[in-house]
Coordinates of C-alpha atoms and ligand atoms in Angstrom, one line a residue:
M1 CA -9.3 -21.2 -20.7
N2 CA -7.0 -18.1 -21.1
I3 CA -7.4 -16.4 -17.7
K4 CA -7.6 -12.7 -17.8
T5 CA -8.2 -10.5 -14.8
R6 CA -8.3 -6.7 -14.4
F7 CA -7.8 -3.9 -11.9
P8 CA -10.0 -0.9 -12.6
P9 CA -9.3 1.9 -10.1
S10 CA -11.1 5.2 -10.2
P11 CA -8.4 7.9 -10.3
T12 CA -10.2 10.0 -7.7
G13 CA -7.6 9.3 -5.0
H14 CA -4.4 7.5 -4.2
L15 CA -4.0 3.7 -4.4
H16 CA -4.8 2.6 -0.9
I17 CA -4.4 -0.6 1.1
G18 CA -7.8 -2.0 0.0
G19 CA -7.3 -1.3 -3.6
A20 CA -3.7 -2.6 -3.6
R21 CA -4.9 -5.9 -2.1
T22 CA -7.6 -6.2 -4.9
A23 CA -4.9 -5.5 -7.5
L24 CA -2.6 -8.0 -5.9
F25 CA -5.2 -10.8 -5.8
N26 CA -6.0 -10.2 -9.5
W27 CA -2.4 -10.0 -10.4
L28 CA -1.5 -13.2 -8.5
F29 CA -4.5 -15.1 -9.9
A30 CA -3.4 -14.1 -13.5
R31 CA 0.3 -15.0 -12.8
H32 CA -0.6 -18.3 -11.2
H33 CA -2.5 -19.4 -14.2
G34 CA -0.1 -17.9 -16.7
G35 CA -2.9 -15.5 -17.8
K36 CA -3.1 -11.8 -18.4
F37 CA -3.6 -8.9 -16.1
V38 CA -5.3 -5.6 -17.4
L39 CA -5.1 -2.2 -15.9
R40 CA -7.7 0.4 -16.7
F41 CA -8.8 3.6 -15.2
E42 CA -12.5 4.1 -14.5
D43 CA -12.4 7.9 -15.0
T44 CA -16.0 8.5 -16.2
D45 CA -16.6 10.7 -13.2
Q46 CA -15.0 13.7 -14.9
E47 CA -15.4 15.9 -11.9
R48 CA -13.6 13.8 -9.4
S49 CA -11.1 12.0 -11.7
R50 CA -7.6 13.6 -11.9
P51 CA -4.6 12.7 -14.1
E52 CA -2.3 13.2 -11.1
Y53 CA -4.1 10.4 -9.3
A54 CA -3.8 8.1 -12.3
Q55 CA -0.1 8.9 -12.3
A56 CA 0.2 8.2 -8.6
I57 CA -1.6 4.9 -9.0
L58 CA 0.7 3.9 -11.8
E59 CA 3.7 4.8 -9.6
A60 CA 2.3 2.7 -6.7
M61 CA 1.6 -0.3 -8.9
K62 CA 5.1 -0.1 -10.3
W63 CA 6.7 0.2 -6.9
L64 CA 4.7 -2.8 -5.7
G65 CA 6.0 -4.7 -8.8
L66 CA 2.4 -5.4 -10.1
D67 CA 3.1 -5.2 -13.8
W68 CA 0.2 -5.3 -16.3
D69 CA 0.0 -7.0 -19.7
E70 CA -2.5 -4.6 -21.2
G71 CA -3.4 -1.0 -20.6
P72 CA -3.6 1.3 -18.9
Y73 CA -7.0 1.9 -20.6
Y74 CA -9.0 5.0 -19.8
Q75 CA -12.7 4.8 -19.9
S76 CA -12.9 8.5 -20.9
Q77 CA -11.4 7.5 -24.2
R78 CA -13.9 4.8 -24.9
F79 CA -17.2 6.8 -25.0
D80 CA -17.8 5.9 -28.6
L81 CA -17.7 2.3 -27.9
Y82 CA -20.1 2.6 -25.0
R83 CA -22.5 4.5 -27.2
Q84 CA -22.5 1.7 -29.8
Y85 CA -23.6 -0.8 -27.2
I86 CA -26.2 1.7 -25.7
D87 CA -27.7 2.0 -29.3
Q88 CA -27.7 -1.7 -29.6
L89 CA -29.7 -2.2 -26.4
L90 CA -32.1 0.7 -27.4
E91 CA -32.7 -0.8 -30.8
E92 CA -33.4 -4.2 -29.4
G93 CA -35.9 -2.7 -26.9
Q94 CA -33.7 -3.8 -23.9
A95 CA -33.2 -0.2 -22.9
Y96 CA -35.3 2.9 -23.1
W97 CA -35.1 6.7 -22.9
C98 CA -36.5 8.1 -19.7
Q99 CA -37.6 11.7 -19.1
C100 CA -38.5 11.6 -15.5
S101 CA -36.9 14.6 -13.8
P102 CA -34.8 14.3 -10.7
E103 CA -37.5 16.3 -8.8
E104 CA -40.2 13.8 -9.8
L105 CA -38.0 10.9 -8.9
E106 CA -37.2 12.4 -5.6
A107 CA -40.9 13.0 -4.8
K108 CA -41.7 9.3 -5.7
R109 CA -38.7 8.1 -3.6
K110 CA -40.0 10.0 -0.6
K111 CA -43.5 8.6 -1.1
A112 CA -42.2 5.1 -1.2
L113 CA -40.3 5.6 1.9
E114 CA -43.3 7.0 3.7
R115 CA -45.3 3.9 2.7
G116 CA -42.5 1.8 4.1
Q117 CA -41.5 0.5 0.6
K118 CA -38.1 0.2 -0.8
P119 CA -37.7 3.1 -3.3
K120 CA -37.3 1.9 -6.8
Y121 CA -37.9 3.4 -10.3
D122 CA -41.5 2.7 -11.1
G123 CA -41.1 2.2 -14.8
T124 CA -43.1 5.3 -15.9
C125 CA -41.2 5.7 -19.2
R126 CA -40.8 2.0 -19.9
R127 CA -43.6 1.8 -22.4
L128 CA -43.6 5.3 -23.7
G129 CA -41.2 4.6 -26.5
L130 CA -39.4 7.9 -26.1
G131 CA -36.5 9.0 -28.2
P132 CA -33.5 11.1 -27.1
G133 CA -34.0 14.6 -25.8
P134 CA -32.6 17.1 -23.5
G135 CA -32.4 15.9 -19.9
R136 CA -33.2 12.4 -20.9
V137 CA -31.3 9.3 -19.6
V138 CA -31.2 5.7 -20.8
R139 CA -32.4 3.0 -18.5
F140 CA -31.8 -0.7 -18.8
K141 CA -34.9 -3.0 -18.6
I142 CA -34.7 -5.5 -15.8
P143 CA -36.7 -8.7 -16.5
P144 CA -39.9 -8.2 -14.4
T145 CA -39.8 -11.7 -12.9
G146 CA -37.4 -14.4 -11.9
S147 CA -34.0 -14.0 -10.2
T148 CA -30.3 -13.8 -11.1
V149 CA -27.8 -16.0 -9.2
V150 CA -24.3 -14.8 -8.6
D151 CA -22.2 -17.9 -8.4
D152 CA -19.6 -16.3 -6.3
L153 CA -16.2 -18.2 -6.2
I154 CA -15.7 -17.2 -2.6
R155 CA -19.2 -17.1 -1.1
G156 CA -21.0 -19.6 -3.2
P157 CA -24.3 -18.8 -4.9
V158 CA -26.2 -15.7 -3.9
A159 CA -29.6 -15.1 -5.5
F160 CA -31.1 -11.7 -6.3
D161 CA -34.8 -11.4 -7.0
H162 CA -35.5 -9.2 -10.0
Q163 CA -38.2 -7.5 -8.0
E164 CA -35.4 -6.1 -5.9
L165 CA -33.6 -4.5 -8.8
D166 CA -34.7 -1.4 -10.7
D167 CA -34.3 -0.2 -14.2
F168 CA -31.0 1.4 -13.6
I169 CA -29.5 4.3 -15.6
I170 CA -26.8 3.3 -18.1
L171 CA -26.4 6.6 -19.9
R172 CA -26.7 9.9 -18.0
S173 CA -28.3 13.0 -19.5
D174 CA -24.9 14.5 -20.1
G175 CA -24.1 11.6 -22.4
V176 CA -21.7 9.9 -20.0
P177 CA -22.3 6.2 -19.3
T178 CA -22.6 5.1 -15.8
Y179 CA -20.1 2.8 -13.9
H180 CA -22.4 -0.2 -14.3
F181 CA -22.5 0.1 -18.0
A182 CA -18.9 1.0 -18.7
V183 CA -17.6 -1.8 -16.4
V184 CA -19.6 -4.4 -18.3
I185 CA -18.6 -3.2 -21.7
D186 CA -15.0 -3.1 -20.7
D187 CA -15.0 -6.5 -19.1
L188 CA -16.8 -7.9 -22.2
T189 CA -14.6 -6.3 -24.8
M190 CA -11.4 -6.9 -22.9
E191 CA -12.5 -10.6 -22.5
I192 CA -12.1 -10.6 -18.8
T193 CA -12.6 -14.1 -17.4
H194 CA -12.5 -13.4 -13.7
V195 CA -13.6 -10.4 -11.7
I196 CA -12.1 -10.3 -8.3
R197 CA -13.2 -7.3 -6.3
G198 CA -14.4 -6.1 -2.9
D199 CA -17.7 -7.4 -1.6
D200 CA -19.1 -3.9 -1.5
H201 CA -19.8 -4.6 -5.2
L202 CA -21.7 -7.8 -4.7
N203 CA -25.1 -6.0 -4.9
N204 CA -24.0 -4.6 -8.3
T205 CA -23.1 -7.9 -9.8
P206 CA -26.7 -9.1 -10.7
K207 CA -27.0 -5.9 -12.7
H208 CA -23.8 -6.6 -14.5
I209 CA -24.7 -10.2 -15.2
L210 CA -28.1 -9.1 -16.6
L211 CA -26.3 -6.6 -18.9
F212 CA -23.9 -9.3 -20.1
K213 CA -26.9 -11.5 -20.9
A214 CA -28.7 -8.8 -22.7
L215 CA -25.7 -8.3 -24.9
G216 CA -25.7 -12.0 -25.6
A217 CA -22.5 -12.6 -23.8
Q218 CA -21.3 -15.0 -21.2
P219 CA -20.5 -13.1 -17.9
P220 CA -17.1 -13.6 -16.3
K221 CA -16.7 -15.5 -13.1
F222 CA -17.0 -13.3 -10.0
A223 CA -15.1 -13.5 -6.7
H224 CA -16.1 -11.0 -4.0
V225 CA -13.4 -10.5 -1.4
P226 CA -14.4 -9.7 2.2
M227 CA -13.6 -6.2 3.3
I228 CA -10.8 -5.0 5.5
L229 CA -11.5 -3.7 8.9
G230 CA -9.4 -1.5 11.1
P231 CA -8.0 -2.8 14.4
D232 CA -11.2 -1.4 16.1
R233 CA -13.3 -3.6 13.7
T234 CA -14.8 -0.7 11.8
R235 CA -14.3 -0.3 8.1
L236 CA -10.7 0.5 7.3
S237 CA -10.2 4.2 6.7
K238 CA -7.9 7.1 7.2
R239 CA -8.6 7.1 10.9
H240 CA -6.6 3.9 11.1
G241 CA -3.3 5.5 9.9
A242 CA -1.6 5.8 6.5
M243 CA -3.8 4.3 3.8
S244 CA -2.0 5.1 0.6
V245 CA 0.6 2.8 -0.7
L246 CA 3.0 5.6 -1.6
A247 CA 2.8 6.8 2.0
Y248 CA 4.2 3.4 3.1
R249 CA 6.9 3.7 0.5
D250 CA 7.8 7.2 1.9
E251 CA 7.9 5.9 5.4
G252 CA 10.5 3.3 4.4
Y253 CA 8.5 0.1 3.9
L254 CA 9.9 -2.4 1.4
P255 CA 7.5 -3.4 -1.4
Q256 CA 7.9 -7.1 -0.7
A257 CA 6.9 -6.5 3.0
L258 CA 3.7 -4.7 1.9
I259 CA 3.0 -7.4 -0.7
N260 CA 3.5 -10.1 1.9
Y261 CA 1.3 -8.2 4.3
L262 CA -1.5 -7.5 1.8
V263 CA -1.8 -11.0 0.6
R264 CA -2.5 -12.2 4.2
L265 CA -5.4 -9.8 4.5
G266 CA -7.9 -12.4 3.5
W267 CA -5.7 -15.2 2.0
S268 CA -3.9 -17.9 3.9
Y269 CA -1.8 -20.9 3.4
G270 CA -1.8 -23.0 6.6
D271 CA -0.1 -20.8 9.2
Q272 CA 2.7 -19.7 7.0
E273 CA 3.3 -15.9 7.3
I274 CA 6.3 -15.2 5.1
F275 CA 6.1 -15.8 1.4
S276 CA 8.5 -14.9 -1.4
L277 CA 6.7 -13.5 -4.5
Q278 CA 7.6 -16.7 -6.4
E279 CA 6.0 -18.7 -3.7
L280 CA 2.9 -16.6 -3.8
I281 CA 2.5 -17.0 -7.5
E282 CA 2.8 -20.8 -7.0
K283 CA 0.4 -21.1 -4.1
F284 CA -2.2 -18.4 -4.7
S285 CA -5.8 -19.7 -5.2
L286 CA -9.2 -18.3 -4.6
E287 CA -10.1 -21.3 -2.5
N288 CA -7.8 -20.0 0.2
I289 CA -9.5 -16.7 0.6
G290 CA -11.6 -16.6 3.8
R291 CA -15.1 -15.5 4.0
S292 CA -14.8 -13.2 7.0
A293 CA -13.4 -9.7 7.0
A294 CA -9.7 -9.2 7.5
V295 CA -8.3 -7.0 10.2
F296 CA -5.6 -4.5 9.4
N297 CA -2.7 -4.8 11.9
P298 CA 0.0 -2.1 11.5
E299 CA 2.3 -3.9 14.0
K300 CA 2.3 -7.0 11.9
L301 CA 3.2 -5.0 8.8
L302 CA 6.0 -3.4 10.7
W303 CA 7.2 -6.8 11.9
L304 CA 7.3 -8.1 8.3
N305 CA 9.1 -5.0 7.2
A306 CA 11.8 -5.6 9.8
H307 CA 12.0 -9.1 8.6
Y308 CA 12.6 -8.1 5.1
I309 CA 15.2 -5.4 6.1
K310 CA 17.0 -8.1 8.1
S311 CA 17.2 -10.5 5.2
E312 CA 18.1 -7.9 2.5
S313 CA 21.8 -7.5 1.4
P314 CA 23.6 -4.4 2.7
E315 CA 24.2 -3.6 -0.9
T316 CA 20.5 -3.4 -1.8
L317 CA 19.7 -1.6 1.4
A318 CA 22.4 1.0 0.7
S319 CA 20.7 2.1 -2.5
L320 CA 17.3 2.0 -0.8
V321 CA 18.3 4.0 2.2
R322 CA 20.2 6.7 0.3
P323 CA 17.0 8.8 -0.4
F324 CA 16.1 8.6 3.3
L325 CA 19.6 9.8 4.2
A326 CA 19.3 12.6 1.7
R327 CA 16.1 13.7 3.4
L328 CA 18.3 14.1 6.5
G329 CA 20.8 16.1 4.6
V330 CA 23.3 13.3 4.0
E331 CA 24.4 12.9 0.4
N332 CA 27.3 11.6 -1.7
V333 CA 28.4 9.1 0.9
D334 CA 31.1 6.5 0.4
E335 CA 29.4 3.2 -0.7
G336 CA 31.8 0.9 1.3
Y337 CA 31.4 2.9 4.5
L338 CA 27.6 3.0 4.1
R339 CA 27.4 -0.7 3.6
R340 CA 29.5 -1.4 6.7
A341 CA 27.4 1.0 8.7
I342 CA 24.2 -0.6 7.5
E343 CA 25.4 -4.0 8.8
T344 CA 25.6 -2.5 12.3
V345 CA 21.9 -1.4 12.3
Q346 CA 20.2 -3.8 9.9
T347 CA 18.9 -6.1 12.6
R348 CA 17.3 -3.3 14.6
A349 CA 15.8 -1.0 12.0
K350 CA 12.1 -1.6 11.3
T351 CA 11.8 0.9 8.4
L352 CA 14.3 2.6 6.0
A353 CA 13.4 5.9 7.6
E354 CA 14.3 4.5 11.0
M355 CA 17.5 3.0 9.5
A356 CA 18.5 6.4 8.2
E357 CA 18.0 7.9 11.6
M358 CA 20.1 5.2 13.1
L359 CA 22.9 5.7 10.6
L360 CA 22.9 9.5 10.8
F361 CA 25.8 9.7 13.4
Y362 CA 28.1 7.8 11.0
F363 CA 27.9 10.8 8.7
K364 CA 27.2 13.8 10.9
E365 CA 28.4 15.0 14.2
P366 CA 25.6 14.1 16.5
D367 CA 23.2 16.4 18.3
Y368 CA 23.3 15.2 21.9
D369 CA 20.1 13.8 23.2
P370 CA 19.6 16.3 26.1
K371 CA 18.8 13.6 28.7
A372 CA 21.8 11.5 27.6
A373 CA 24.1 14.5 27.8
Q374 CA 22.9 15.5 31.2
K375 CA 23.4 12.0 32.5
F376 CA 26.7 11.1 30.9
L377 CA 28.6 14.2 29.7
K378 CA 29.4 15.4 33.2
P379 CA 32.6 17.0 34.6
E380 CA 33.6 13.8 36.4
V381 CA 34.1 12.0 33.1
L382 CA 36.5 14.7 31.8
P383 CA 39.7 13.0 33.0
A384 CA 38.7 9.7 31.4
L385 CA 37.7 11.3 28.1
E386 CA 40.9 13.3 27.9
R387 CA 43.0 10.2 28.7
L388 CA 41.2 8.2 26.1
A389 CA 41.5 10.8 23.4
G390 CA 45.2 10.9 24.0
E391 CA 45.7 7.1 23.9
L392 CA 43.4 6.6 20.9
K393 CA 45.5 9.1 19.0
E394 CA 48.5 7.0 19.5
L395 CA 46.8 3.8 18.5
P396 CA 48.0 2.7 15.1
E397 CA 45.2 0.1 14.5
F398 CA 41.6 1.1 14.6
S399 CA 40.1 -1.8 12.8
N400 CA 40.8 -4.3 15.6
E401 CA 37.8 -4.2 17.9
E402 CA 39.6 -6.5 20.5
L403 CA 42.5 -4.1 20.7
L404 CA 40.1 -1.2 21.3
E405 CA 38.3 -3.1 24.0
K406 CA 41.6 -3.9 25.7
L407 CA 42.6 -0.3 25.7
F408 CA 39.2 0.7 27.3
R409 CA 39.4 -2.0 29.9
G410 CA 43.1 -1.1 30.8
L411 CA 42.2 2.5 31.2
A412 CA 39.1 1.8 33.3
E413 CA 41.1 -0.4 35.6
E414 CA 43.9 2.1 35.9
M415 CA 41.5 4.9 36.8
G416 CA 39.5 2.7 39.2
L417 CA 36.3 2.9 37.1
K418 CA 34.0 0.3 35.6
L419 CA 34.1 -0.1 31.9
K420 CA 30.5 1.2 31.5
N421 CA 31.5 4.4 33.3
I422 CA 33.7 5.2 30.3
A423 CA 31.7 3.4 27.7
Q424 CA 28.5 5.3 28.1
P425 CA 30.0 8.8 28.0
V426 CA 31.9 7.8 24.9
R427 CA 28.8 6.4 23.3
V428 CA 27.0 9.7 23.8
A429 CA 30.0 11.6 22.6
L430 CA 30.1 9.6 19.4
T431 CA 26.5 9.0 18.6
G432 CA 24.5 11.5 20.8
K433 CA 22.5 8.7 22.3
T434 CA 22.6 6.1 25.0
V435 CA 21.6 3.3 22.6
S436 CA 23.7 2.4 19.6
P437 CA 25.4 -0.5 17.9
G438 CA 28.3 -2.1 19.8
L439 CA 30.7 0.6 20.9
F440 CA 33.9 -0.9 19.6
E441 CA 32.2 -1.7 16.3
I442 CA 31.3 2.0 16.0
I443 CA 34.7 3.2 17.0
S444 CA 36.4 1.0 14.5
L445 CA 34.0 2.0 11.7
L446 CA 34.1 5.7 12.5
G447 CA 37.9 5.7 12.4
K448 CA 40.5 7.7 14.2
E449 CA 39.8 11.1 12.9
R450 CA 36.1 11.2 13.6
V451 CA 36.4 9.5 17.0
I452 CA 39.1 11.9 18.2
S453 CA 37.3 15.0 17.0
R454 CA 34.0 13.9 18.6
L455 CA 35.7 13.1 21.9
K456 CA 37.3 16.6 21.8
R457 CA 33.9 18.1 21.0
A458 CA 32.4 16.3 24.0
I459 CA 35.2 17.6 26.2
E460 CA 34.6 21.1 25.1
F461 CA 30.9 20.7 25.6
I462 CA 31.4 19.6 29.2
K463 CA 33.8 22.4 29.8
S464 CA 31.5 25.0 28.4
K465 CA 28.8 23.9 30.7
E466 CA 31.1 24.0 33.7
A467 CA 32.2 27.6 32.9
Ligands
LIG501 N1 -13.8 1.5 -10.1 C1 -14.4 0.5 -9.3 C2 -13.9 0.6 -7.9 O1 -12.8 1.2 -7.7 C3 -14.1 -0.9 -9.8 C4 -15.1 -1.9 -9.3 C5 -14.9 -3.2 -10.1 O2 -14.0 -3.9 -9.9 O3 -15.8 -3.5 -10.9 O4 -14.5 0.2 -6.9

């Protein structure tokens, strides 16, 4: 069988964590089987659908590396096709026009609820043989008896009694087909073999299967993936933090970290946590998707991101971090200098945004952290800073960290100080902070000119406070 999966987002918002996981599962399943992956936009809701959202979803898919073999299709461009199938069902008596007004339906719904019954369309227009007319909708005839079994690839068989289903609307009075209808016609005409989607759609699936059968077609196989919960075990939503994929990009997450994180929301392979994309394609299967809800854990995502930053080459990181530096006003930086600077922070930065913050002092004179300045840039360190500035100025070799350390130690000893009594003020003078990469590493990378000028600036700062 030629496997074909699809991802059909509604462009009514950004691609969020849950949608991205669905897309990833469909993509991996197709790639694993050497099949095809289709992208299509379910934009029949013309009021809520926006082209900007479709664009943003495409951008997020590309950033994640989830490429598609067909599409993007737009349901809004396929209305003629849907109409043909509606006509077919009407002609065959498998669907009918209904003239019940929303007010009548609402009144019946209320009555049913009052009687403690499940509200359901009562079939008033089923046998009236009506034709089209203003305000009329088309309903699909559910077989009155029997049941439909969804043979779910994750949950196993789930049976739905036809008594529980009602003759649902497939064409609205404004001529727009409903989701239930368009999704089936699309999956049918695009020859989708596997539908992998959130289990919030499980109750819709018997309706879809019945439509496929009414059209004389074999339904695809279905796999309903358990939902994602927030850390507080309620359904994942905005309350739990950034939900859109592009927000993660803008915060400095790497796409491979997000992919690795998303796949583990429901899928597992022993207790392995870190997977390359190639490995995922090889190992992915629906059998390894669990039946219970997955819990979103932002710390784990951050941990994975730190892992991928650590393992990335300084060369790649340089191009990735440049936009983040630009946001901080640092542009046109020397590539070699940037790469060496990255090597000094790469093991500690958890996101690219954090990395840019950590790198900032290499490119800009630092703003002193007020607490650090108060503690370490004090009048009593002036003699040491002045001596140091003088001696460093004479030092011909800045690239030798050992030599720098020797100079610091010699000076400390001579002045009756501990190394750290000199090192911390210098660190604050050079970086503005009390925590930074190794001091001698920084000095050697910053180079003579920057180091001397920053020491002088710190000296002036202390003097200005004294005055
Ligand atoms: N547009 C639907 C959604 O975003 C697609 C559901 C499906 O996969 O059939 O939930």
